[in-house]
GROMACS .gro file of N, CA and C in nm:
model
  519
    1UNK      N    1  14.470  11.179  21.004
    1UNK     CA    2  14.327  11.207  21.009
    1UNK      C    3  14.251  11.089  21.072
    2UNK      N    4  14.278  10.978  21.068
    2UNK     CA    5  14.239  10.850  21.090
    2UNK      C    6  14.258  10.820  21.268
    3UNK      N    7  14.352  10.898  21.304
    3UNK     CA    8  14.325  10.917  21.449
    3UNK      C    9  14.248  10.997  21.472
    4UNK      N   10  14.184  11.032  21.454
    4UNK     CA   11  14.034  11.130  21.519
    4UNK      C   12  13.924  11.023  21.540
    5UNK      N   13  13.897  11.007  21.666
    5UNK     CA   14  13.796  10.926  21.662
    5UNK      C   15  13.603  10.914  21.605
    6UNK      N   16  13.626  11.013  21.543
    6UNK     CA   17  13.458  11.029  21.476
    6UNK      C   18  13.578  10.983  21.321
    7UNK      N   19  13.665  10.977  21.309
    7UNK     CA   20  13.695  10.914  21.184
    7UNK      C   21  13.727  10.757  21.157
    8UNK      N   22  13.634  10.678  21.083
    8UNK     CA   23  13.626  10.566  21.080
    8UNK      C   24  13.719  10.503  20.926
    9UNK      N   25  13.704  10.645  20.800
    9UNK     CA   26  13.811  10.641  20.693
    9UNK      C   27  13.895  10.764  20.625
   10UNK      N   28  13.978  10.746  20.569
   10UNK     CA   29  13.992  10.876  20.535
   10UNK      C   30  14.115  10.854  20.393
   11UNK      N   31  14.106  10.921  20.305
   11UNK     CA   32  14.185  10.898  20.188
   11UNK      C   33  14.228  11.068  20.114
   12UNK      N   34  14.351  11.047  20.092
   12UNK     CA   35  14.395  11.167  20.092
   12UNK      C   36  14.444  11.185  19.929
   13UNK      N   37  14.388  11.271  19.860
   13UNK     CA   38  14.436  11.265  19.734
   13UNK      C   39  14.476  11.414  19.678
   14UNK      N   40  14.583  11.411  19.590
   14UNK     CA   41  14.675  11.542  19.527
   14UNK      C   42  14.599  11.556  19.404
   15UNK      N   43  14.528  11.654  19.375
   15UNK     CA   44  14.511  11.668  19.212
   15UNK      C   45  14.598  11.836  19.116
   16UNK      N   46  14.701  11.776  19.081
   16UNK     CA   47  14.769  11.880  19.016
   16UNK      C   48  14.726  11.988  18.986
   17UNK      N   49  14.766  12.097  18.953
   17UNK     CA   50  14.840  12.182  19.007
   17UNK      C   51  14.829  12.199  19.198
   18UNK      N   52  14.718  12.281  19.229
   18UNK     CA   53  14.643  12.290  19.386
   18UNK      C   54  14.536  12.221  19.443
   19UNK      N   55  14.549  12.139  19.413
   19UNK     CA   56  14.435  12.089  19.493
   19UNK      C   57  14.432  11.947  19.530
   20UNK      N   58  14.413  11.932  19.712
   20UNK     CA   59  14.416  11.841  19.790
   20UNK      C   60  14.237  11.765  19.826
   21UNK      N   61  14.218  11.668  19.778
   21UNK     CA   62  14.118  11.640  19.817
   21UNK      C   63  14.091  11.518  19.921
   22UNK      N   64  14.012  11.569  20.017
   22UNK     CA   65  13.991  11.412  20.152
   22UNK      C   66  13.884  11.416  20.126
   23UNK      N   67  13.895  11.272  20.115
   23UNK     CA   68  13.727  11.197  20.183
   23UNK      C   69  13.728  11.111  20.297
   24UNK      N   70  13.635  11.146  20.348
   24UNK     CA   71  13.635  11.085  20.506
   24UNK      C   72  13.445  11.008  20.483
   25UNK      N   73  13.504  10.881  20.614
   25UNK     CA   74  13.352  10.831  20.657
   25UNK      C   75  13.379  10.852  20.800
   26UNK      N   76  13.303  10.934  20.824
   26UNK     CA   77  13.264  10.944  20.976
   26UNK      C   78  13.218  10.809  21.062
   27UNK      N   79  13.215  10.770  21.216
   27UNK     CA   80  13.134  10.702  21.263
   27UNK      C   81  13.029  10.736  21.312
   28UNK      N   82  12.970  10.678  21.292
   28UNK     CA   83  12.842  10.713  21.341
   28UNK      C   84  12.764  10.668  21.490
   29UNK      N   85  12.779  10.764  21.574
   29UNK     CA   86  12.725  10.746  21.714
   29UNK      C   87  12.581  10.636  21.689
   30UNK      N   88  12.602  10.506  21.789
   30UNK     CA   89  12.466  10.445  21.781
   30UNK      C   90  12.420  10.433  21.942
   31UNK      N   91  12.522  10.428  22.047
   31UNK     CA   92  12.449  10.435  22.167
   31UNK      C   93  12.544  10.512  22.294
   32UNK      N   94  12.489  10.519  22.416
   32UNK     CA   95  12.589  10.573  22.540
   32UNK      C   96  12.617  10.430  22.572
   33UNK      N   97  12.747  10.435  22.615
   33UNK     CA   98  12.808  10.300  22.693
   33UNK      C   99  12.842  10.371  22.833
   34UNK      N  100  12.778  10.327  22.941
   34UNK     CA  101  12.842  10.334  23.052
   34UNK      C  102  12.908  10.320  23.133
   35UNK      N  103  13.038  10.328  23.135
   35UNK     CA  104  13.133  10.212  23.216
   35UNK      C  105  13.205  10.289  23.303
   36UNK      N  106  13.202  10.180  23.419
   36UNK     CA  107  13.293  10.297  23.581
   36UNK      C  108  13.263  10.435  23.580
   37UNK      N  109  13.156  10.458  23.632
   37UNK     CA  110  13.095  10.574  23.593
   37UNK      C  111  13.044  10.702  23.498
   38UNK      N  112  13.157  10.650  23.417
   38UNK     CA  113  13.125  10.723  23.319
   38UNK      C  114  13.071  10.684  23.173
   39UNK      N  115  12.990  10.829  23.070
   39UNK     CA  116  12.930  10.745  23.000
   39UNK      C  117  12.989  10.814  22.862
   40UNK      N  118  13.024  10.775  22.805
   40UNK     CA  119  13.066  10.771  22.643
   40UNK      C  120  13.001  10.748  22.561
   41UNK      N  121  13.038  10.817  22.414
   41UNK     CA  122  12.933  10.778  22.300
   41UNK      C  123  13.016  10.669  22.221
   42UNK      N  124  12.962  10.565  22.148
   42UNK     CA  125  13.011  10.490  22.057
   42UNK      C  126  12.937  10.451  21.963
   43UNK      N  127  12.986  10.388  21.852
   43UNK     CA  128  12.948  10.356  21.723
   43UNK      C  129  12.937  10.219  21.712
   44UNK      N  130  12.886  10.104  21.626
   44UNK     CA  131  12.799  10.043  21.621
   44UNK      C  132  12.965   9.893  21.628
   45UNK      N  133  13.038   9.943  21.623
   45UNK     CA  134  13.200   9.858  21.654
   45UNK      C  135  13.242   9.836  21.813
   46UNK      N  136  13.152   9.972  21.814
   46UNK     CA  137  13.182   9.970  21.985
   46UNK      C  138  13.342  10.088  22.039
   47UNK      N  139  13.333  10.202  21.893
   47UNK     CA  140  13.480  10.227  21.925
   47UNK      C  141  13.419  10.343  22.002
   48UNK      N  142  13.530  10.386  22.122
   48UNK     CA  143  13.457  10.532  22.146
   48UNK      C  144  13.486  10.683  22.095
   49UNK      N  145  13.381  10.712  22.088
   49UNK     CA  146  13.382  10.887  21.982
   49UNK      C  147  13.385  10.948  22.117
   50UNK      N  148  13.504  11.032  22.073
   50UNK     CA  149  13.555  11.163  22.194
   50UNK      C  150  13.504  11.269  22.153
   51UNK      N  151  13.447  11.354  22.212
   51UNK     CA  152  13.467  11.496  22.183
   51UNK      C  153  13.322  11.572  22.227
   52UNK      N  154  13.219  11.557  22.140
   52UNK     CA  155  13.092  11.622  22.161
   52UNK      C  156  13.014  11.565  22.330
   53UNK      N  157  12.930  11.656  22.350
   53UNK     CA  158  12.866  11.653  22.473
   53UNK      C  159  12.751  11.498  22.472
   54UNK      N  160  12.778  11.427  22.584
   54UNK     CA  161  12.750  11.304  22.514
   54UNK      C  162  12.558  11.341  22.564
   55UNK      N  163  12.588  11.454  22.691
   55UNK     CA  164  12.412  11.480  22.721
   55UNK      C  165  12.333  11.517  22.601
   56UNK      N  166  12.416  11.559  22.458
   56UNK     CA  167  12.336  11.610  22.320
   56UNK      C  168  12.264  11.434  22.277
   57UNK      N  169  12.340  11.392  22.350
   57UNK     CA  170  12.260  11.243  22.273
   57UNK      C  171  12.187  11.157  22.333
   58UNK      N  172  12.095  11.233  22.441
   58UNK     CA  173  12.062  11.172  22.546
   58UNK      C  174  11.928  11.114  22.450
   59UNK      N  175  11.902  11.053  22.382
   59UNK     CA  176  11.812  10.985  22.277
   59UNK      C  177  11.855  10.886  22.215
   60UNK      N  178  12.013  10.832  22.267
   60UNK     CA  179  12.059  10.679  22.230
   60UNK      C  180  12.012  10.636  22.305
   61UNK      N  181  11.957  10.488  22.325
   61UNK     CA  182  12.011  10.392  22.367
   61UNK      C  183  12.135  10.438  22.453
   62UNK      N  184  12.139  10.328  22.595
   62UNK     CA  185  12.232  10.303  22.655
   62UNK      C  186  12.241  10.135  22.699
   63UNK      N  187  12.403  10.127  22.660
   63UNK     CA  188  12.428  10.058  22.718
   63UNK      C  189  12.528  10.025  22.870
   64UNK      N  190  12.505   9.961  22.951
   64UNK     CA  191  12.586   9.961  23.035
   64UNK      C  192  12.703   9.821  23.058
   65UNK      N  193  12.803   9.871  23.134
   65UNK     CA  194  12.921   9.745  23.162
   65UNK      C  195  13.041   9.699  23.080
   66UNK      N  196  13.135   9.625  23.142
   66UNK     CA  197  13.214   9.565  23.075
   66UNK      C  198  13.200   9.513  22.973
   67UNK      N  199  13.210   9.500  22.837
   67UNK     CA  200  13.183   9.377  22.712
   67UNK      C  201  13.107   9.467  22.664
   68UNK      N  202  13.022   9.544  22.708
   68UNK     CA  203  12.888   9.575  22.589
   68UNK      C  204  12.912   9.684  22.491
   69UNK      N  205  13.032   9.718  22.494
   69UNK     CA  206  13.056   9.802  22.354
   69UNK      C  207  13.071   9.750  22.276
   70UNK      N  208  13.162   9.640  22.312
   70UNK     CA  209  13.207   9.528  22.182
   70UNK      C  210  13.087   9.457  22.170
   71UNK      N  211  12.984   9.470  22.156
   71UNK     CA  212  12.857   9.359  22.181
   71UNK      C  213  12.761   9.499  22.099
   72UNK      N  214  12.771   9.574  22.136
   72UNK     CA  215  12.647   9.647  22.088
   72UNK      C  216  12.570   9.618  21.912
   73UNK      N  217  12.687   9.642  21.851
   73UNK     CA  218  12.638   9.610  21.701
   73UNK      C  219  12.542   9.462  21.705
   74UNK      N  220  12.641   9.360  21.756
   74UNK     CA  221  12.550   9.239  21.767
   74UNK      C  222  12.397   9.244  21.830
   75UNK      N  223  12.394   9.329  21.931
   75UNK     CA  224  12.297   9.333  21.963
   75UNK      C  225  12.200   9.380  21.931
   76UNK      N  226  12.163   9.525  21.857
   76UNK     CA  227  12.141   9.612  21.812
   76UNK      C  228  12.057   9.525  21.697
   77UNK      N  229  12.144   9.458  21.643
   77UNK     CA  230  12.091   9.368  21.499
   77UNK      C  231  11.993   9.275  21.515
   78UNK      N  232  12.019   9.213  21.621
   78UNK     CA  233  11.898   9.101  21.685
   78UNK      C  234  11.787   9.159  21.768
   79UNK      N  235  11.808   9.280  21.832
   79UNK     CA  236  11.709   9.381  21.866
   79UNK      C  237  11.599   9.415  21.734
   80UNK      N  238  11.671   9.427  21.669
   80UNK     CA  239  11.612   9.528  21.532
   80UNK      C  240  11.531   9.429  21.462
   81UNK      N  241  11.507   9.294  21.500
   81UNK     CA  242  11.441   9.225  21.389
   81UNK      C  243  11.297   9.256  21.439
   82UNK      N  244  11.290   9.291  21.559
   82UNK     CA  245  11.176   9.311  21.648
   82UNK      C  246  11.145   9.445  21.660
   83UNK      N  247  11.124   9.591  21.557
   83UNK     CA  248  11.153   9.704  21.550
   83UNK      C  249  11.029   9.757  21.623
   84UNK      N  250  10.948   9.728  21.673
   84UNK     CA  251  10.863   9.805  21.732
   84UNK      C  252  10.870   9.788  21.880
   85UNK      N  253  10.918   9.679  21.926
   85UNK     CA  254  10.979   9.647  22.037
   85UNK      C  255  11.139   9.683  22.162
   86UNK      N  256  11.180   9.719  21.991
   86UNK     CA  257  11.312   9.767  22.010
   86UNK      C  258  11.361   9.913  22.022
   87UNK      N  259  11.195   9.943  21.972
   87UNK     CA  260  11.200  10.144  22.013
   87UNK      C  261  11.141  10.150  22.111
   88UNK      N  262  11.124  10.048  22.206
   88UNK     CA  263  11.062  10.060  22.341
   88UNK      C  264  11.199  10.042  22.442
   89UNK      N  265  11.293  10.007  22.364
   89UNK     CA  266  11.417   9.967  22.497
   89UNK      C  267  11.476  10.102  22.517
   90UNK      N  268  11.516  10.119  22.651
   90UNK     CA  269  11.586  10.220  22.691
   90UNK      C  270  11.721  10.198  22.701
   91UNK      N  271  11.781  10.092  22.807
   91UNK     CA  272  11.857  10.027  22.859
   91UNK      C  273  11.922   9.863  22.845
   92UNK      N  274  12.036   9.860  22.789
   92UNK     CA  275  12.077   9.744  22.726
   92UNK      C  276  12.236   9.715  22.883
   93UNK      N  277  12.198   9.610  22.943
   93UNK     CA  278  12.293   9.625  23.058
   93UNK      C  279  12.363   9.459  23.050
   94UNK      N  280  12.489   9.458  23.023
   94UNK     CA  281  12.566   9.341  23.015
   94UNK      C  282  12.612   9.269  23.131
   95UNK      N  283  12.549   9.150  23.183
   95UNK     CA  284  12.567   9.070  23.245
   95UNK      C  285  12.673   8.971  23.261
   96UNK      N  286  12.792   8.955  23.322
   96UNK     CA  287  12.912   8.968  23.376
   96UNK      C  288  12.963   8.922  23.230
   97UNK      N  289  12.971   8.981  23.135
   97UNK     CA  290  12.987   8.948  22.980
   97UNK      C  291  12.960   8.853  22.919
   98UNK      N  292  12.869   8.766  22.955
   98UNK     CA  293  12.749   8.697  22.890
   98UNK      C  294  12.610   8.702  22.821
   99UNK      N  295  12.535   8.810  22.863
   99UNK     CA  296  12.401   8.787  22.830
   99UNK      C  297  12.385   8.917  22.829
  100UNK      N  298  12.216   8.990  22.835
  100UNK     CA  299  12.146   9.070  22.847
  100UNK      C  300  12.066   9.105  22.939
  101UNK      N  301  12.047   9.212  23.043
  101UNK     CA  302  11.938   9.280  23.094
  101UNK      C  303  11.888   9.378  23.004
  102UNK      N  304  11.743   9.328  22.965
  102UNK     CA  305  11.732   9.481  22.898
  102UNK      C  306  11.609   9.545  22.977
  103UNK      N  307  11.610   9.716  22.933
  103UNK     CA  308  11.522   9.797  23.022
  103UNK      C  309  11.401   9.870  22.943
  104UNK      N  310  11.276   9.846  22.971
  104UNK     CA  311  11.198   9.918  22.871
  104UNK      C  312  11.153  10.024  22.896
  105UNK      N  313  11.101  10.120  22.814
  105UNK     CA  314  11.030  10.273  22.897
  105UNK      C  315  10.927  10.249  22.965
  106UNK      N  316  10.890  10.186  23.012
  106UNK     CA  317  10.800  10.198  23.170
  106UNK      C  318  10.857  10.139  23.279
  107UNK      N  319  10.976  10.134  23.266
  107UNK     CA  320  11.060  10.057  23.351
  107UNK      C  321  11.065   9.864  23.374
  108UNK      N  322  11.019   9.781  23.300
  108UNK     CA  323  11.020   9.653  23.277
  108UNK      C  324  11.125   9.619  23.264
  109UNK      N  325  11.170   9.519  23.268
  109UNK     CA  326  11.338   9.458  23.300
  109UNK      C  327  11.306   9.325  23.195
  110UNK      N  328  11.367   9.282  23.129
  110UNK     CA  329  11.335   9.158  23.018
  110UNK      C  330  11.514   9.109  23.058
  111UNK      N  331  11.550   8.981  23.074
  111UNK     CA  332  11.628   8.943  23.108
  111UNK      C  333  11.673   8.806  23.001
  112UNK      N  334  11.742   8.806  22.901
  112UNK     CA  335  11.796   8.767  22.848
  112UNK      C  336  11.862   8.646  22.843
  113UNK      N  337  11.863   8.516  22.777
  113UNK     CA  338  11.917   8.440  22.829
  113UNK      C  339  12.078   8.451  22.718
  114UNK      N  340  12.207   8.346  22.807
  114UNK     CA  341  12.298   8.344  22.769
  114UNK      C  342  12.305   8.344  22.599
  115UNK      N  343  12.241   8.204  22.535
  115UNK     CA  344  12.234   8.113  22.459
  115UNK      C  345  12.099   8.112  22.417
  116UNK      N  346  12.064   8.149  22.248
  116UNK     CA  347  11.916   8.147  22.239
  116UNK      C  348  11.908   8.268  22.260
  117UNK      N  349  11.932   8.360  22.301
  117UNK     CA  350  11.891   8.530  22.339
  117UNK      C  351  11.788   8.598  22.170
  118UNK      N  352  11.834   8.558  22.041
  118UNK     CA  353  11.717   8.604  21.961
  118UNK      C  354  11.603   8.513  21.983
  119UNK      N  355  11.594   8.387  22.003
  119UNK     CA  356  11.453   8.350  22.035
  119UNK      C  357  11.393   8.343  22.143
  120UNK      N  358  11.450   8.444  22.247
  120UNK     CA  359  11.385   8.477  22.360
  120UNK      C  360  11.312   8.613  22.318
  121UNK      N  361  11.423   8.661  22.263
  121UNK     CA  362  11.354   8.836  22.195
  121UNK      C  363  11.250   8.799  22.116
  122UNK      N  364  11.259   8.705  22.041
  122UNK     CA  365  11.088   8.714  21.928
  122UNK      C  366  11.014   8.649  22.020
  123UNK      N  367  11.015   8.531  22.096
  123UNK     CA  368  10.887   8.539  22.229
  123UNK      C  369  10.858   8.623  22.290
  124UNK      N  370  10.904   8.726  22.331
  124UNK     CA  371  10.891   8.861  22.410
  124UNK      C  372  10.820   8.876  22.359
  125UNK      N  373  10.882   8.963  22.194
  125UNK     CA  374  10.777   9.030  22.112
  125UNK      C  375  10.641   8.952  22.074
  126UNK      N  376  10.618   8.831  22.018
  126UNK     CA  377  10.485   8.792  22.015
  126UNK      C  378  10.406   8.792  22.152
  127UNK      N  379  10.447   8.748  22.281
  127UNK     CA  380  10.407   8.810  22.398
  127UNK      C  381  10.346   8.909  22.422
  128UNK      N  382  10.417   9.013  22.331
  128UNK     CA  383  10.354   9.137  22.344
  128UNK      C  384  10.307   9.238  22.272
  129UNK      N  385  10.298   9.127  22.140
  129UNK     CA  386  10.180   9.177  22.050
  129UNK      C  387  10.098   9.060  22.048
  130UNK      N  388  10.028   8.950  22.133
  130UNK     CA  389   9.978   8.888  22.171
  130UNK      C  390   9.854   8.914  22.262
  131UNK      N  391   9.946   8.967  22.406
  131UNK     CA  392   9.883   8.946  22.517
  131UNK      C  393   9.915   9.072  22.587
  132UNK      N  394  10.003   9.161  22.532
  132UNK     CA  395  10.006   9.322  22.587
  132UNK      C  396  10.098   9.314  22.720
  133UNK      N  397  10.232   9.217  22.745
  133UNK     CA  398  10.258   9.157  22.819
  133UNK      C  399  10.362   9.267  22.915
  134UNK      N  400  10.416   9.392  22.853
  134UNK     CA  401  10.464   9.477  22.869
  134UNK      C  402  10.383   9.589  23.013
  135UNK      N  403  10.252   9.593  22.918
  135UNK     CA  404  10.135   9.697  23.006
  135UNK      C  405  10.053   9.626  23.118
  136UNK      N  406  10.111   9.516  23.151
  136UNK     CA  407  10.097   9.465  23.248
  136UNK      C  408  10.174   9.510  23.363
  137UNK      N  409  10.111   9.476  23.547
  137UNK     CA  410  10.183   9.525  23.621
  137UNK      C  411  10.290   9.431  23.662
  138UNK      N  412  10.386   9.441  23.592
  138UNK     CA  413  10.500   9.327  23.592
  138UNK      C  414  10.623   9.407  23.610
  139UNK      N  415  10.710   9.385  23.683
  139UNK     CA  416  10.833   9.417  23.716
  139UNK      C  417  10.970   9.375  23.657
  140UNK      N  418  10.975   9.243  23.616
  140UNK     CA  419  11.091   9.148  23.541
  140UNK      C  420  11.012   9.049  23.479
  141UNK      N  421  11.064   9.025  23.345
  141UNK     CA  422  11.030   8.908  23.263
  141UNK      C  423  11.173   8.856  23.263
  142UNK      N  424  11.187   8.702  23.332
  142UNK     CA  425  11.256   8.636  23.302
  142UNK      C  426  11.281   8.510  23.204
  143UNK      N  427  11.387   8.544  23.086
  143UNK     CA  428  11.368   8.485  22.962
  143UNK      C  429  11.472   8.365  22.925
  144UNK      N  430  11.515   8.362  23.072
  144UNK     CA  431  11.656   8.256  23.066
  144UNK      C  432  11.668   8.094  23.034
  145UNK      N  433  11.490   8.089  23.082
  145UNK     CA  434  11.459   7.957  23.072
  145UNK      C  435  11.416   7.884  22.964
  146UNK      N  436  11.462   7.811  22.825
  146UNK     CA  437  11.333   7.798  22.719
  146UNK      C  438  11.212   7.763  22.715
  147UNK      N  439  11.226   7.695  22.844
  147UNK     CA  440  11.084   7.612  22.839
  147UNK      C  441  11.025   7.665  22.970
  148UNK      N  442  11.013   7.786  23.036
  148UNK     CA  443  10.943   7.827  23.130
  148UNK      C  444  10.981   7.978  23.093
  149UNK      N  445  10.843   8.075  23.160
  149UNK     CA  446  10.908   8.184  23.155
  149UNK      C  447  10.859   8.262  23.283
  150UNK      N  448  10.905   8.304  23.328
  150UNK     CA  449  10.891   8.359  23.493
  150UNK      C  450  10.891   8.525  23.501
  151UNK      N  451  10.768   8.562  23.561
  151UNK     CA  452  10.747   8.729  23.562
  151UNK      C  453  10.754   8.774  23.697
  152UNK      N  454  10.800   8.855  23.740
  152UNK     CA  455  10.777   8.911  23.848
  152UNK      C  456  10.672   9.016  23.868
  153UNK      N  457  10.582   8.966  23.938
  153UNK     CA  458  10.452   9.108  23.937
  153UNK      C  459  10.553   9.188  24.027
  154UNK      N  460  10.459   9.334  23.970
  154UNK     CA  461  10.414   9.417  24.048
  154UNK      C  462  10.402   9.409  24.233
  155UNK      N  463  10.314   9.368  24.244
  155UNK     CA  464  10.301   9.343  24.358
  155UNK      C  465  10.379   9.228  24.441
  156UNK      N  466  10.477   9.153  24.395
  156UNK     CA  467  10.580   9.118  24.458
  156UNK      C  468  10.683   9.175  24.470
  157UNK      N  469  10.690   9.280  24.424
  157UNK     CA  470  10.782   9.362  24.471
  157UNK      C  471  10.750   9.463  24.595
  158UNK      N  472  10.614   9.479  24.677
  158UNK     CA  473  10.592   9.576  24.698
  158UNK      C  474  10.535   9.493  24.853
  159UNK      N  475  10.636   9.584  24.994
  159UNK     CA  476  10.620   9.478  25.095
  159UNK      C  477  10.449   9.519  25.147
  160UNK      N  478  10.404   9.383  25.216
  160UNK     CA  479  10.269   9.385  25.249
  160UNK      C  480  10.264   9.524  25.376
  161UNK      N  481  10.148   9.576  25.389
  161UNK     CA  482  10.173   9.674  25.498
  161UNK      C  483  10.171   9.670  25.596
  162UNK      N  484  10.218   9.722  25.718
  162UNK     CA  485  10.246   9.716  25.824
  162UNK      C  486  10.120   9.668  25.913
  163UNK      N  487  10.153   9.591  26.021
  163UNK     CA  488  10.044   9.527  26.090
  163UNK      C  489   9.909   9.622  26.162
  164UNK      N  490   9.829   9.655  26.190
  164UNK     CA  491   9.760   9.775  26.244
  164UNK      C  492   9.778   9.757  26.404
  165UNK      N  493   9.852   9.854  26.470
  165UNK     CA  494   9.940   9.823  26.625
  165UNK      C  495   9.760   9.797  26.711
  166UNK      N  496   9.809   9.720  26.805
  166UNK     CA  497   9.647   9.665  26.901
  166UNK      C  498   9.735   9.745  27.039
  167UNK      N  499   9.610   9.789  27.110
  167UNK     CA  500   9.626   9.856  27.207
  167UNK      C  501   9.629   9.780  27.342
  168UNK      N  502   9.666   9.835  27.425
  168UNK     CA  503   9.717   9.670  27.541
  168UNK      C  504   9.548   9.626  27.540
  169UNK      N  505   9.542   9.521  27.595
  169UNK     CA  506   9.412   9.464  27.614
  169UNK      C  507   9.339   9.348  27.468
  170UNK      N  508   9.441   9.406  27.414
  170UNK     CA  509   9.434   9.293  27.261
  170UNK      C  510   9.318   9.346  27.151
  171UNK      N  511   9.269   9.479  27.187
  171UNK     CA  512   9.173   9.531  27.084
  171UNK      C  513   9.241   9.621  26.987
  172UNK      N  514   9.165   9.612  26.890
  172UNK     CA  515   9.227   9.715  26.755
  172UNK      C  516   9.198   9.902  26.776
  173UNK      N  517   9.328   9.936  26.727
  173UNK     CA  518   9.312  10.082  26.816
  173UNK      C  519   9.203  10.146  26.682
   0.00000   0.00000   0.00000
């Protein structure tokens, strides 16, 4: 029984004359892991649960990459101290198995540092129950640094527009 992967325990007991009784603990799905294209459900160990349609759970959390299954519980926990912040993440993406990219629902990128990564997360969050630092037009918050923190607007991401073409003679058409 214990090979089934939604089974995390299972204990098998005889009670005389007929009767067999199991108890099982299920695992419990906590996010999608994405890896080499494909995306799987797993539990908070990081083991993967086979079987159900993983699009029924398109309301985890995802994580993506190498390492981050085995990482998720950890993460998840240091996420969670920050719970109003942490129902804003969409996307949890593991950086060559070191650190964190994380992704928020308006698309914001918060970037994680190696070392220190929970007290980058509670600066975030006072950040942004501070100064609303999220609903800003910001593209990446970079959190790698302790003692600096670097945003990417909006508008650096976005190339300046094209020159307005001049017609021979050097006047504007």
């Amino acid at each position: 029984i214990e090979q089934i992967s939604w089974v995390k325990r299972a204990s098998v007991r005889r009670m005389l004359p007929d009767t067999v009784l199991i108890d099982l603990v299920e695992r419990v799905p906590v996010a999608r892991w994405q890896i080499d294209g494909q995306t799987v459900l797993i539990d908070r160990d990081g083991k993967v649960l086979r079987g159900p349609d993983v699009e029924a759970y398109r309301h985890l959390k995802r994580v993506v990459g190498p390492g981050a299954a085995d990482k998720v519980g950890e993460l998840f926990d240091m996420l969670a101290v920050e719970p109003e912040l942490f129902a804003r993440v969409k996307d949890a993406v593991r950086i060559r198995g070191r650190r964190w990219d994380l992704s928020f629902d308006n698309g914001v990128i918060a970037m994680l540092p190696e070392d220190g990564a929970e007290l980058a997360w509670r600066h975030l969050a006072t950040l942004e129950r501070e100064k609303g630092i999220l609903g800003k037009a910001i593209v990446a918050i970079d959190l790698r640094l302790p003692e600096k923190l670097v945003v990417k607007m909006l508008s650096d991401s976005v190339p300046p527009p094209p020159a307005t073409p001049r017609k021979a003679g050097g006047k504007n058409a």
